[in-house]
Amino acid sequence: MIVKIKDRRRSLEACTESGWDAVDLLTEEPLSDEDIESLRKFEGSFLYLKQLKKPFFKIEGHNYVIKGVKGDPFFRFAVHRDHVDEIDKLVDMINRTDR
Amino acid sequence: MIYLNNAATSYPKPESVIKAYTDALRSLPSGQFRSAGVSDNADSFSLCRQRLGRLMGIEKWDRIYFSSGSTEGLNALIAGLGIRADQVISTVTEHNSVLRPLYNLREDAGEPVLLHCNENGMVNPELFEAEAQQGRAKAVILNHCSNVTGAIQDIKAFGEIAKTYGLIFILDVSQSAGCMAIEADESNVDALAFTGHKSLMGVQGTGGYYVREGLELKPFKYGGTGLDSRKIRYDGTDYEYEPGTQNAPGIAALAEAANWILEQGIDKIRAKEKALSDRLIGGLSSMEQVKIYGSGLSERGPVVSFTVRDLAPSDLAYILQNSYGIVTRAGLHCAPLIHKFIGSGEKGTVRAGLSYFNTEEDIDALLTALKEIVSSIN
């Protein structure tokens, strides 16, 4: 992923991911196709709906879900409450990736 | 942004409501019995109660008490009536503001009997009667209008049965107040809770409850009321239900909101919202991948829940908001038990909550977005 994560905020829609914790990871630049494709390396199913007005992507792993929209300066990371530490690992992994 | 989450909180508010709120903030504070009462706001409390009484079919409007909303109102009623949970009949359509007090307020109070609903969220009054006949229950708590399917329960039937078997009838009108007629007195309602910030068009942090004369309610909050500070202990016949400084600007806004609704006319509001929900349901019905919950309802509140096959509700709501600028709500909607009965399962639904201020264009935008989403999945 080219774009770095600069900050995080608690998801305002915590209830939607009922029983899970969700944060919005704020990026330095709006998400591009390259950024989104680079997320394929994370374990889990990959969905990318390119035909939408603003394309939507989702990676669903065993204990986490990453989702977002192309062009937004953030994406959402939802994690099961027993695996909250995965958030820090994900951020590290993204920020360490070659740019 | 197109706002279709009015079942959570309504937006926008009528201009006169916003003006009433800001006017109240700019005016000298109403005394609320604590000073000389220099402002005209001193009367807004009574005015608000009167208007709410008219909207909810309550003649004794002075038995309407303000609180921070339905949640506090329901807690006050459930805690204050001194009834054990296992003496209560309620339903699986209830919001957590009913379920959580019942299951948590008192230890060793057992569990309520919960009446099942059908796939549309309707609860058959015959089930209630069968349970009431057992003679164990002292109260029934009923959600007037489901915040998931929009199902409107037959409160007259429930009220008659409650009266026949001597049960206290408590009604949750959070979703119905302000958008449909509520004939509380005619339906033998003994107590009800309402919120100010949904269809009543007031601000968040307002609402209240009603308890009929003669029904003993012990408060769970005590404090200053501006009346006879010497009294520390109540003797059980003289409780006061509005301790602490009330949200006067909020109540002023709610008074104006109730006035606005009365001026518009409940029938007119209901007709418009019905037309919008009919338009939405008509459009959703044409999409084979879309499932509508409560599709069999002959009448409904301004709430439409749906899902799209092969797309989680949380993802659908995320796409609608972030790709299309349409705000809805996804999940269980704080009503965790109904989903098993309506077939929406653990992930719940996406819910469009409509208001008088929504337009046909809003509905058409949602339908267009859904067509694109459905097409992209295929």
GROMACS .gro file of C-alpha atoms in nm:
model
  477
    1MET     CA    1   0.000   0.000   0.000
    2ILE     CA    2   0.136   0.335  -0.098
    3VAL     CA    3  -0.064   0.550   0.134
    4LYS     CA    4   0.025   0.566   0.500
    5ILE     CA    5  -0.222   0.555   0.783
    6LYS     CA    6  -0.197   0.881   0.969
    7ASP     CA    7  -0.458   0.837   1.239
    8ARG     CA    8  -0.750   0.632   1.357
    9ARG     CA    9  -1.089   0.708   1.506
   10ARG     CA   10  -1.354   0.492   1.662
   11SER     CA   11  -1.610   0.396   1.401
   12LEU     CA   12  -1.927   0.599   1.441
   13GLU     CA   13  -2.123   0.293   1.341
   14ALA     CA   14  -2.005   0.057   1.612
   15CYS     CA   15  -2.352  -0.087   1.650
   16THR     CA   16  -2.354  -0.198   1.287
   17GLU     CA   17  -2.072  -0.440   1.355
   18SER     CA   18  -2.261  -0.570   1.658
   19GLY     CA   19  -2.027  -0.748   1.897
   20TRP     CA   20  -1.720  -0.630   1.711
   21ASP     CA   21  -1.495  -0.328   1.751
   22ALA     CA   22  -1.450  -0.107   1.449
   23VAL     CA   23  -1.214   0.179   1.377
   24ASP     CA   24  -1.179   0.405   1.079
   25LEU     CA   25  -0.817   0.427   0.966
   26LEU     CA   26  -0.746   0.768   0.819
   27THR     CA   27  -0.507   0.781   0.526
   28GLU     CA   28  -0.281   1.060   0.407
   29GLU     CA   29  -0.425   1.044   0.056
   30PRO     CA   30  -0.756   0.923  -0.089
   31LEU     CA   31  -0.756   0.552  -0.159
   32SER     CA   32  -0.655   0.455  -0.511
   33ASP     CA   33  -0.700   0.135  -0.712
   34GLU     CA   34  -0.339   0.047  -0.632
   35ASP     CA   35  -0.395   0.092  -0.260
   36ILE     CA   36  -0.701  -0.128  -0.272
   37GLU     CA   37  -0.539  -0.400  -0.483
   38SER     CA   38  -0.242  -0.403  -0.247
   39LEU     CA   39  -0.473  -0.508   0.035
   40ARG     CA   40  -0.523  -0.846  -0.136
   41LYS     CA   41  -0.220  -0.967   0.054
   42PHE     CA   42  -0.422  -0.973   0.374
   43GLU     CA   43  -0.564  -1.312   0.445
   44GLY     CA   44  -0.930  -1.356   0.359
   45SER     CA   45  -1.180  -1.324   0.078
   46PHE     CA   46  -1.150  -1.018  -0.143
   47LEU     CA   47  -1.444  -0.835  -0.292
   48TYR     CA   48  -1.411  -0.530  -0.516
   49LEU     CA   49  -1.725  -0.383  -0.668
   50LYS     CA   50  -1.575  -0.153  -0.930
   51GLN     CA   51  -1.898  -0.071  -1.106
   52LEU     CA   52  -2.043   0.130  -0.820
   53LYS     CA   53  -2.060   0.507  -0.821
   54LYS     CA   54  -1.765   0.495  -0.582
   55PRO     CA   55  -1.619   0.143  -0.592
   56PHE     CA   56  -1.643  -0.059  -0.269
   57PHE     CA   57  -1.393  -0.316  -0.145
   58LYS     CA   58  -1.393  -0.565   0.138
   59ILE     CA   59  -1.143  -0.816   0.273
   60GLU     CA   60  -1.293  -1.064   0.515
   61GLY     CA   61  -1.055  -1.267   0.729
   62HIS     CA   62  -1.127  -1.503   1.015
   63ASN     CA   63  -1.139  -1.236   1.284
   64TYR     CA   64  -1.144  -0.913   1.093
   65VAL     CA   65  -1.308  -0.723   0.811
   66ILE     CA   66  -1.145  -0.442   0.614
   67LYS     CA   67  -1.368  -0.234   0.395
   68GLY     CA   68  -1.378   0.098   0.225
   69VAL     CA   69  -1.453   0.298  -0.082
   70LYS     CA   70  -1.215   0.418  -0.353
   71GLY     CA   71  -1.148   0.787  -0.323
   72ASP     CA   72  -1.223   0.812   0.050
   73PRO     CA   73  -0.940   0.920   0.280
   74PHE     CA   74  -1.017   0.639   0.525
   75PHE     CA   75  -1.124   0.276   0.541
   76ARG     CA   76  -1.285   0.071   0.814
   77PHE     CA   77  -1.129  -0.209   1.011
   78ALA     CA   78  -1.368  -0.420   1.217
   79VAL     CA   79  -1.229  -0.682   1.448
   80HIS     CA   80  -1.384  -0.931   1.686
   81ARG     CA   81  -1.363  -0.801   2.043
   82ASP     CA   82  -1.132  -1.089   2.139
   83HIS     CA   83  -0.879  -0.975   1.878
   84VAL     CA   84  -0.857  -0.600   1.927
   85ASP     CA   85  -0.476  -0.617   1.909
   86GLU     CA   86  -0.508  -0.702   1.539
   87ILE     CA   87  -0.571  -0.334   1.470
   88ASP     CA   88  -0.218  -0.231   1.570
   89LYS     CA   89  -0.071  -0.521   1.372
   90LEU     CA   90  -0.262  -0.417   1.062
   91VAL     CA   91  -0.153  -0.056   1.090
   92ASP     CA   92   0.210  -0.164   1.132
   93MET     CA   93   0.187  -0.398   0.837
   94ILE     CA   94   0.042  -0.130   0.611
   95ASN     CA   95   0.286   0.139   0.714
   96ARG     CA   96   0.584  -0.094   0.675
   97THR     CA   97   0.494  -0.193   0.317
   98ASP     CA   98   0.722  -0.074   0.036
   99ARG     CA   99   0.608   0.250  -0.119
  100MET     CA  100  -2.645   1.370   0.173
  101ILE     CA  101  -2.984   1.200   0.164
  102TYR     CA  102  -3.100   1.124   0.516
  103LEU     CA  103  -3.311   0.811   0.562
  104ASN     CA  104  -3.236   0.735   0.926
  105ASN     CA  105  -3.528   0.917   1.088
  106ALA     CA  106  -3.622   0.611   1.290
  107ALA     CA  107  -3.299   0.672   1.483
  108THR     CA  108  -3.338   1.049   1.504
  109SER     CA  109  -3.521   1.285   1.274
  110TYR     CA  110  -3.356   1.538   1.048
  111PRO     CA  111  -3.414   1.808   0.951
  112LYS     CA  112  -3.631   1.970   1.215
  113PRO     CA  113  -3.897   2.228   1.131
  114GLU     CA  114  -3.752   2.579   1.126
  115SER     CA  115  -3.993   2.690   1.398
  116VAL     CA  116  -3.853   2.421   1.629
  117ILE     CA  117  -3.497   2.539   1.572
  118LYS     CA  118  -3.613   2.895   1.636
  119ALA     CA  119  -3.793   2.797   1.955
  120TYR     CA  120  -3.478   2.628   2.084
  121THR     CA  121  -3.247   2.917   2.005
  122ASP     CA  122  -3.500   3.170   2.134
  123ALA     CA  123  -3.512   2.980   2.461
  124LEU     CA  124  -3.133   2.989   2.485
  125ARG     CA  125  -3.129   3.361   2.417
  126SER     CA  126  -3.405   3.440   2.665
  127LEU     CA  127  -3.370   3.482   3.035
  128PRO     CA  128  -3.406   3.138   3.186
  129SER     CA  129  -3.744   3.022   3.304
  130GLY     CA  130  -3.739   2.993   3.678
  131GLN     CA  131  -3.878   2.642   3.694
  132PHE     CA  132  -3.989   2.740   4.045
  133ARG     CA  133  -3.634   2.828   4.144
  134SER     CA  134  -3.646   3.204   4.106
  135ALA     CA  135  -3.879   3.480   4.001
  136GLY     CA  136  -3.954   3.304   3.674
  137VAL     CA  137  -3.872   3.602   3.461
  138SER     CA  138  -3.915   3.436   3.124
  139ASP     CA  139  -4.223   3.333   2.929
  140ASN     CA  140  -4.064   2.989   2.919
  141ALA     CA  141  -4.222   2.931   3.256
  142ASP     CA  142  -4.537   2.832   3.065
  143SER     CA  143  -4.372   2.621   2.796
  144PHE     CA  144  -4.373   2.313   3.016
  145SER     CA  145  -4.751   2.315   3.058
  146LEU     CA  146  -4.799   2.409   2.694
  147CYS     CA  147  -4.582   2.118   2.589
  148ARG     CA  148  -4.771   1.874   2.810
  149GLN     CA  149  -5.105   1.992   2.676
  150ARG     CA  150  -4.998   1.953   2.316
  151LEU     CA  151  -4.843   1.614   2.375
  152GLY     CA  152  -5.164   1.512   2.549
  153ARG     CA  153  -5.359   1.603   2.236
  154LEU     CA  154  -5.118   1.413   2.013
  155MET     CA  155  -5.128   1.100   2.225
  156GLY     CA  156  -5.496   1.104   2.325
  157ILE     CA  157  -5.426   1.173   2.691
  158GLU     CA  158  -5.679   1.393   2.869
  159LYS     CA  159  -5.488   1.425   3.195
  160TRP     CA  160  -5.189   1.590   3.033
  161ASP     CA  161  -5.057   1.705   3.370
  162ARG     CA  162  -4.963   1.341   3.429
  163ILE     CA  163  -4.706   1.366   3.149
  164TYR     CA  164  -4.357   1.402   3.295
  165PHE     CA  165  -4.043   1.504   3.111
  166SER     CA  166  -3.731   1.295   3.096
  167SER     CA  167  -3.426   1.262   2.874
  168GLY     CA  168  -3.619   1.033   2.640
  169SER     CA  169  -3.802   0.704   2.610
  170THR     CA  170  -3.519   0.506   2.764
  171GLU     CA  171  -3.530   0.700   3.087
  172GLY     CA  172  -3.909   0.700   3.076
  173LEU     CA  173  -3.928   0.323   3.037
  174ASN     CA  174  -3.674   0.271   3.312
  175ALA     CA  175  -3.876   0.499   3.541
  176LEU     CA  176  -4.195   0.306   3.468
  177ILE     CA  177  -4.046  -0.041   3.492
  178ALA     CA  178  -3.850   0.037   3.808
  179GLY     CA  179  -4.114   0.256   3.962
  180LEU     CA  180  -4.417   0.031   3.932
  181GLY     CA  181  -4.247  -0.223   4.154
  182ILE     CA  182  -4.321  -0.516   3.929
  183ARG     CA  183  -4.094  -0.817   3.898
  184ALA     CA  184  -3.987  -0.912   3.548
  185ASP     CA  185  -4.161  -1.248   3.583
  186GLN     CA  186  -4.486  -1.059   3.638
  187VAL     CA  187  -4.455  -0.891   3.301
  188ILE     CA  188  -4.578  -0.997   2.959
  189SER     CA  189  -4.394  -0.830   2.675
  190THR     CA  190  -4.297  -0.918   2.318
  191VAL     CA  191  -4.001  -1.014   2.102
  192THR     CA  192  -4.047  -0.692   1.905
  193GLU     CA  193  -3.931  -0.477   2.196
  194HIS     CA  194  -3.640  -0.239   2.194
  195ASN     CA  195  -3.353  -0.281   2.440
  196SER     CA  196  -3.493   0.014   2.634
  197VAL     CA  197  -3.764  -0.232   2.747
  198LEU     CA  198  -3.568  -0.558   2.743
  199ARG     CA  199  -3.259  -0.439   2.932
  200PRO     CA  200  -3.446  -0.282   3.226
  201LEU     CA  201  -3.659  -0.595   3.253
  202TYR     CA  202  -3.358  -0.823   3.258
  203ASN     CA  203  -3.124  -0.604   3.464
  204LEU     CA  204  -3.303  -0.367   3.699
  205ARG     CA  205  -3.373  -0.619   3.969
  206GLU     CA  206  -3.189  -0.934   4.060
  207ASP     CA  207  -3.382  -1.250   4.124
  208ALA     CA  208  -3.685  -1.102   3.953
  209GLY     CA  209  -3.714  -1.381   3.700
  210GLU     CA  210  -3.777  -1.320   3.334
  211PRO     CA  211  -4.073  -1.179   3.146
  212VAL     CA  212  -4.296  -1.383   2.921
  213LEU     CA  213  -4.222  -1.271   2.567
  214LEU     CA  214  -4.495  -1.308   2.309
  215HIS     CA  215  -4.379  -1.412   1.966
  216CYS     CA  216  -4.454  -1.218   1.652
  217ASN     CA  217  -4.516  -1.338   1.298
  218GLU     CA  218  -4.281  -1.288   1.004
  219ASN     CA  219  -4.403  -0.928   0.967
  220GLY     CA  220  -4.350  -0.835   1.330
  221MET     CA  221  -4.719  -0.847   1.429
  222VAL     CA  222  -4.813  -0.987   1.768
  223ASN     CA  223  -5.147  -1.163   1.783
  224PRO     CA  224  -5.355  -1.028   2.076
  225GLU     CA  225  -5.491  -1.381   2.127
  226LEU     CA  226  -5.145  -1.485   2.241
  227PHE     CA  227  -5.157  -1.208   2.495
  228GLU     CA  228  -5.498  -1.313   2.617
  229ALA     CA  229  -5.387  -1.674   2.656
  230GLU     CA  230  -5.099  -1.560   2.871
  231ALA     CA  231  -5.303  -1.304   3.068
  232GLN     CA  232  -5.555  -1.576   3.155
  233GLN     CA  233  -5.281  -1.762   3.344
  234GLY     CA  234  -5.315  -1.502   3.617
  235ARG     CA  235  -4.941  -1.464   3.680
  236ALA     CA  236  -4.882  -1.128   3.514
  237LYS     CA  237  -4.940  -0.783   3.658
  238ALA     CA  238  -4.834  -0.578   3.358
  239VAL     CA  239  -4.792  -0.585   2.984
  240ILE     CA  240  -4.534  -0.376   2.800
  241LEU     CA  241  -4.591  -0.331   2.429
  242ASN     CA  242  -4.398  -0.162   2.150
  243HIS     CA  243  -4.664   0.029   1.956
  244CYS     CA  244  -4.469   0.046   1.628
  245SER     CA  245  -4.171  -0.177   1.550
  246ASN     CA  246  -3.852   0.011   1.471
  247VAL     CA  247  -3.751  -0.282   1.250
  248THR     CA  248  -4.052  -0.369   1.035
  249GLY     CA  249  -4.287  -0.079   1.107
  250ALA     CA  250  -4.557  -0.319   1.231
  251ILE     CA  251  -4.826  -0.132   1.424
  252GLN     CA  252  -4.976  -0.338   1.705
  253ASP     CA  253  -5.347  -0.339   1.783
  254ILE     CA  254  -5.332  -0.139   2.103
  255LYS     CA  255  -5.710  -0.127   2.143
  256ALA     CA  256  -5.723  -0.506   2.153
  257PHE     CA  257  -5.429  -0.523   2.392
  258GLY     CA  258  -5.585  -0.255   2.609
  259GLU     CA  259  -5.916  -0.437   2.636
  260ILE     CA  260  -5.748  -0.760   2.733
  261ALA     CA  261  -5.526  -0.583   2.986
  262LYS     CA  262  -5.831  -0.420   3.141
  263THR     CA  263  -6.026  -0.747   3.148
  264TYR     CA  264  -5.752  -0.928   3.336
  265GLY     CA  265  -5.639  -0.638   3.551
  266LEU     CA  266  -5.295  -0.586   3.397
  267ILE     CA  267  -5.120  -0.252   3.388
  268PHE     CA  268  -5.079  -0.160   3.020
  269ILE     CA  269  -4.750   0.016   2.940
  270LEU     CA  270  -4.701   0.136   2.583
  271ASP     CA  271  -4.376   0.234   2.413
  272VAL     CA  272  -4.464   0.502   2.156
  273SER     CA  273  -4.106   0.591   2.057
  274GLN     CA  274  -4.168   0.515   1.689
  275SER     CA  275  -4.533   0.616   1.667
  276ALA     CA  276  -4.561   0.949   1.852
  277GLY     CA  277  -4.580   1.232   1.600
  278CYS     CA  278  -4.647   1.022   1.290
  279MET     CA  279  -4.973   0.845   1.365
  280ALA     CA  280  -5.274   0.881   1.590
  281ILE     CA  281  -5.232   0.736   1.937
  282GLU     CA  282  -5.553   0.705   2.137
  283ALA     CA  283  -5.402   0.624   2.471
  284ASP     CA  284  -5.707   0.688   2.693
  285GLU     CA  285  -5.943   0.507   2.457
  286SER     CA  286  -5.705   0.213   2.447
  287ASN     CA  287  -5.688   0.181   2.826
  288VAL     CA  288  -5.320   0.270   2.833
  289ASP     CA  289  -5.208   0.309   3.194
  290ALA     CA  290  -4.861   0.439   3.118
  291LEU     CA  291  -4.651   0.522   2.818
  292ALA     CA  292  -4.306   0.645   2.726
  293PHE     CA  293  -4.217   0.874   2.438
  294THR     CA  294  -3.908   1.033   2.291
  295GLY     CA  295  -3.887   1.387   2.161
  296HIS     CA  296  -3.631   1.350   1.884
  297LYS     CA  297  -3.788   1.107   1.637
  298SER     CA  298  -4.124   1.177   1.471
  299LEU     CA  299  -4.210   1.431   1.740
  300MET     CA  300  -3.946   1.647   1.569
  301GLY     CA  301  -3.790   1.776   1.889
  302VAL     CA  302  -3.430   1.763   2.002
  303GLN     CA  303  -3.227   1.476   2.139
  304GLY     CA  304  -3.232   1.455   2.516
  305THR     CA  305  -3.606   1.520   2.545
  306GLY     CA  306  -3.903   1.296   2.593
  307GLY     CA  307  -4.095   1.166   2.887
  308TYR     CA  308  -4.358   0.937   3.020
  309TYR     CA  309  -4.720   0.935   3.125
  310VAL     CA  310  -4.870   0.751   3.415
  311ARG     CA  311  -5.241   0.764   3.479
  312GLU     CA  312  -5.385   0.906   3.792
  313GLY     CA  313  -5.418   0.650   4.065
  314LEU     CA  314  -5.125   0.440   3.951
  315GLU     CA  315  -4.854   0.443   4.213
  316LEU     CA  316  -4.507   0.506   4.071
  317LYS     CA  317  -4.205   0.527   4.294
  318PRO     CA  318  -3.936   0.741   4.132
  319PHE     CA  319  -3.587   0.607   4.086
  320LYS     CA  320  -3.443   0.959   4.073
  321TYR     CA  321  -3.468   1.213   4.351
  322GLY     CA  322  -3.338   1.564   4.387
  323GLY     CA  323  -3.432   1.927   4.395
  324THR     CA  324  -3.764   2.024   4.244
  325GLY     CA  325  -3.798   2.385   4.349
  326LEU     CA  326  -4.097   2.296   4.566
  327ASP     CA  327  -4.064   2.276   4.945
  328SER     CA  328  -3.695   2.216   5.000
  329ARG     CA  329  -3.766   2.120   5.362
  330LYS     CA  330  -3.914   1.788   5.256
  331ILE     CA  331  -3.645   1.521   5.245
  332ARG     CA  332  -3.848   1.204   5.278
  333TYR     CA  333  -4.161   1.140   5.075
  334ASP     CA  334  -4.453   0.958   5.235
  335GLY     CA  335  -4.547   0.759   4.925
  336THR     CA  336  -4.837   0.977   4.818
  337ASP     CA  337  -4.648   1.289   4.723
  338TYR     CA  338  -4.366   1.181   4.494
  339GLU     CA  339  -4.229   1.430   4.247
  340TYR     CA  340  -4.124   1.306   3.907
  341GLU     CA  341  -3.910   1.580   3.759
  342PRO     CA  342  -3.615   1.631   3.994
  343GLY     CA  343  -3.326   1.843   3.885
  344THR     CA  344  -3.324   2.125   3.636
  345GLN     CA  345  -3.511   2.017   3.327
  346ASN     CA  346  -3.399   2.071   2.970
  347ALA     CA  347  -3.599   2.392   2.932
  348PRO     CA  348  -3.476   2.486   2.581
  349GLY     CA  349  -3.543   2.128   2.472
  350ILE     CA  350  -3.891   2.138   2.618
  351ALA     CA  351  -3.957   2.472   2.451
  352ALA     CA  352  -3.850   2.314   2.122
  353LEU     CA  353  -4.068   2.010   2.189
  354ALA     CA  354  -4.365   2.233   2.262
  355GLU     CA  355  -4.318   2.401   1.927
  356ALA     CA  356  -4.260   2.066   1.756
  357ALA     CA  357  -4.589   1.934   1.893
  358ASN     CA  358  -4.757   2.253   1.775
  359TRP     CA  359  -4.606   2.210   1.429
  360ILE     CA  360  -4.740   1.854   1.409
  361LEU     CA  361  -5.086   1.965   1.523
  362GLU     CA  362  -5.087   2.239   1.263
  363GLN     CA  363  -4.971   2.007   0.983
  364GLY     CA  364  -5.218   1.744   1.096
  365ILE     CA  365  -5.129   1.387   1.188
  366ASP     CA  366  -5.339   1.251   0.901
  367LYS     CA  367  -5.147   1.457   0.648
  368ILE     CA  368  -4.812   1.350   0.792
  369ARG     CA  369  -4.920   0.989   0.795
  370ALA     CA  370  -5.048   1.004   0.439
  371LYS     CA  371  -4.726   1.149   0.304
  372GLU     CA  372  -4.504   0.904   0.487
  373LYS     CA  373  -4.724   0.618   0.371
  374ALA     CA  374  -4.693   0.732   0.012
  375LEU     CA  375  -4.315   0.743   0.044
  376SER     CA  376  -4.289   0.400   0.204
  377ASP     CA  377  -4.528   0.256  -0.057
  378ARG     CA  378  -4.307   0.400  -0.329
  379LEU     CA  379  -3.999   0.250  -0.169
  380ILE     CA  380  -4.157  -0.091  -0.117
  381GLY     CA  381  -4.289  -0.089  -0.473
  382GLY     CA  382  -3.940  -0.027  -0.607
  383LEU     CA  383  -3.773  -0.279  -0.377
  384SER     CA  384  -4.027  -0.544  -0.475
  385SER     CA  385  -3.912  -0.524  -0.835
  386MET     CA  386  -3.560  -0.632  -0.739
  387GLU     CA  387  -3.548  -1.007  -0.704
  388GLN     CA  388  -3.234  -1.000  -0.490
  389VAL     CA  389  -3.393  -0.771  -0.232
  390LYS     CA  390  -3.588  -0.907   0.063
  391ILE     CA  391  -3.833  -0.676   0.239
  392TYR     CA  392  -3.919  -0.745   0.603
  393GLY     CA  393  -4.278  -0.681   0.693
  394SER     CA  394  -4.386  -0.706   0.332
  395GLY     CA  395  -4.717  -0.856   0.440
  396LEU     CA  396  -4.821  -0.560   0.654
  397SER     CA  397  -5.144  -0.389   0.553
  398GLU     CA  398  -5.030  -0.077   0.733
  399ARG     CA  399  -4.698   0.024   0.877
  400GLY     CA  400  -4.506   0.305   1.038
  401PRO     CA  401  -4.251   0.500   0.833
  402VAL     CA  402  -3.988   0.226   0.855
  403VAL     CA  403  -3.879  -0.014   0.582
  404SER     CA  404  -3.624  -0.289   0.650
  405PHE     CA  405  -3.460  -0.485   0.372
  406THR     CA  406  -3.154  -0.686   0.279
  407VAL     CA  407  -2.974  -0.768  -0.047
  408ARG     CA  408  -2.879  -1.127  -0.112
  409ASP     CA  409  -2.505  -1.201  -0.085
  410LEU     CA  410  -2.429  -0.865   0.075
  411ALA     CA  411  -2.408  -0.814   0.452
  412PRO     CA  412  -2.637  -0.538   0.582
  413SER     CA  413  -2.342  -0.355   0.732
  414ASP     CA  414  -2.169  -0.356   0.392
  415LEU     CA  415  -2.483  -0.243   0.214
  416ALA     CA  416  -2.530   0.048   0.453
  417TYR     CA  417  -2.161   0.136   0.419
  418ILE     CA  418  -2.190   0.143   0.040
  419LEU     CA  419  -2.511   0.346   0.049
  420GLN     CA  420  -2.352   0.608   0.271
  421ASN     CA  421  -1.997   0.625   0.140
  422SER     CA  422  -2.054   0.549  -0.228
  423TYR     CA  423  -2.394   0.713  -0.275
  424GLY     CA  424  -2.434   0.961   0.009
  425ILE     CA  425  -2.750   0.795   0.144
  426VAL     CA  426  -2.773   0.752   0.521
  427THR     CA  427  -2.955   0.446   0.649
  428ARG     CA  428  -2.892   0.219   0.945
  429ALA     CA  429  -2.779  -0.142   0.953
  430GLY     CA  430  -2.779  -0.412   1.215
  431LEU     CA  431  -3.016  -0.526   1.483
  432HIS     CA  432  -3.151  -0.176   1.558
  433CYS     CA  433  -3.137  -0.235   1.935
  434ALA     CA  434  -3.422  -0.483   1.895
  435PRO     CA  435  -3.228  -0.808   1.913
  436LEU     CA  436  -3.508  -1.061   1.945
  437ILE     CA  437  -3.736  -0.981   1.653
  438HIS     CA  438  -3.485  -1.085   1.388
  439LYS     CA  439  -3.521  -1.455   1.454
  440PHE     CA  440  -3.894  -1.426   1.385
  441ILE     CA  441  -3.883  -1.210   1.076
  442GLY     CA  442  -3.602  -1.411   0.919
  443SER     CA  443  -3.327  -1.148   0.917
  444GLY     CA  444  -3.091  -1.352   1.132
  445GLU     CA  445  -2.784  -1.247   1.323
  446LYS     CA  446  -2.678  -0.964   1.095
  447GLY     CA  447  -3.012  -0.787   1.096
  448THR     CA  448  -3.128  -0.555   0.821
  449VAL     CA  449  -3.073  -0.225   0.651
  450ARG     CA  450  -3.343   0.014   0.762
  451ALA     CA  451  -3.478   0.321   0.586
  452GLY     CA  452  -3.654   0.547   0.838
  453LEU     CA  453  -3.867   0.804   0.657
  454SER     CA  454  -3.987   1.144   0.765
  455TYR     CA  455  -4.233   1.406   0.648
  456PHE     CA  456  -3.937   1.596   0.505
  457ASN     CA  457  -3.822   1.316   0.277
  458THR     CA  458  -3.917   1.339  -0.091
  459GLU     CA  459  -3.992   1.110  -0.381
  460GLU     CA  460  -3.651   1.205  -0.515
  461ASP     CA  461  -3.489   1.067  -0.198
  462ILE     CA  462  -3.669   0.738  -0.247
  463ASP     CA  463  -3.582   0.723  -0.614
  464ALA     CA  464  -3.216   0.790  -0.536
  465LEU     CA  465  -3.212   0.499  -0.294
  466LEU     CA  466  -3.377   0.271  -0.548
  467THR     CA  467  -3.132   0.373  -0.820
  468ALA     CA  468  -2.838   0.307  -0.590
  469LEU     CA  469  -2.976  -0.032  -0.495
  470LYS     CA  470  -3.023  -0.127  -0.860
  471GLU     CA  471  -2.658  -0.048  -0.926
  472ILE     CA  472  -2.545  -0.238  -0.619
  473VAL     CA  473  -2.751  -0.542  -0.704
  474SER     CA  474  -2.628  -0.532  -1.062
  475SER     CA  475  -2.264  -0.511  -0.952
  476ILE     CA  476  -2.298  -0.817  -0.730
  477ASN     CA  477  -2.445  -1.015  -1.015
   0.00000   0.00000   0.00000
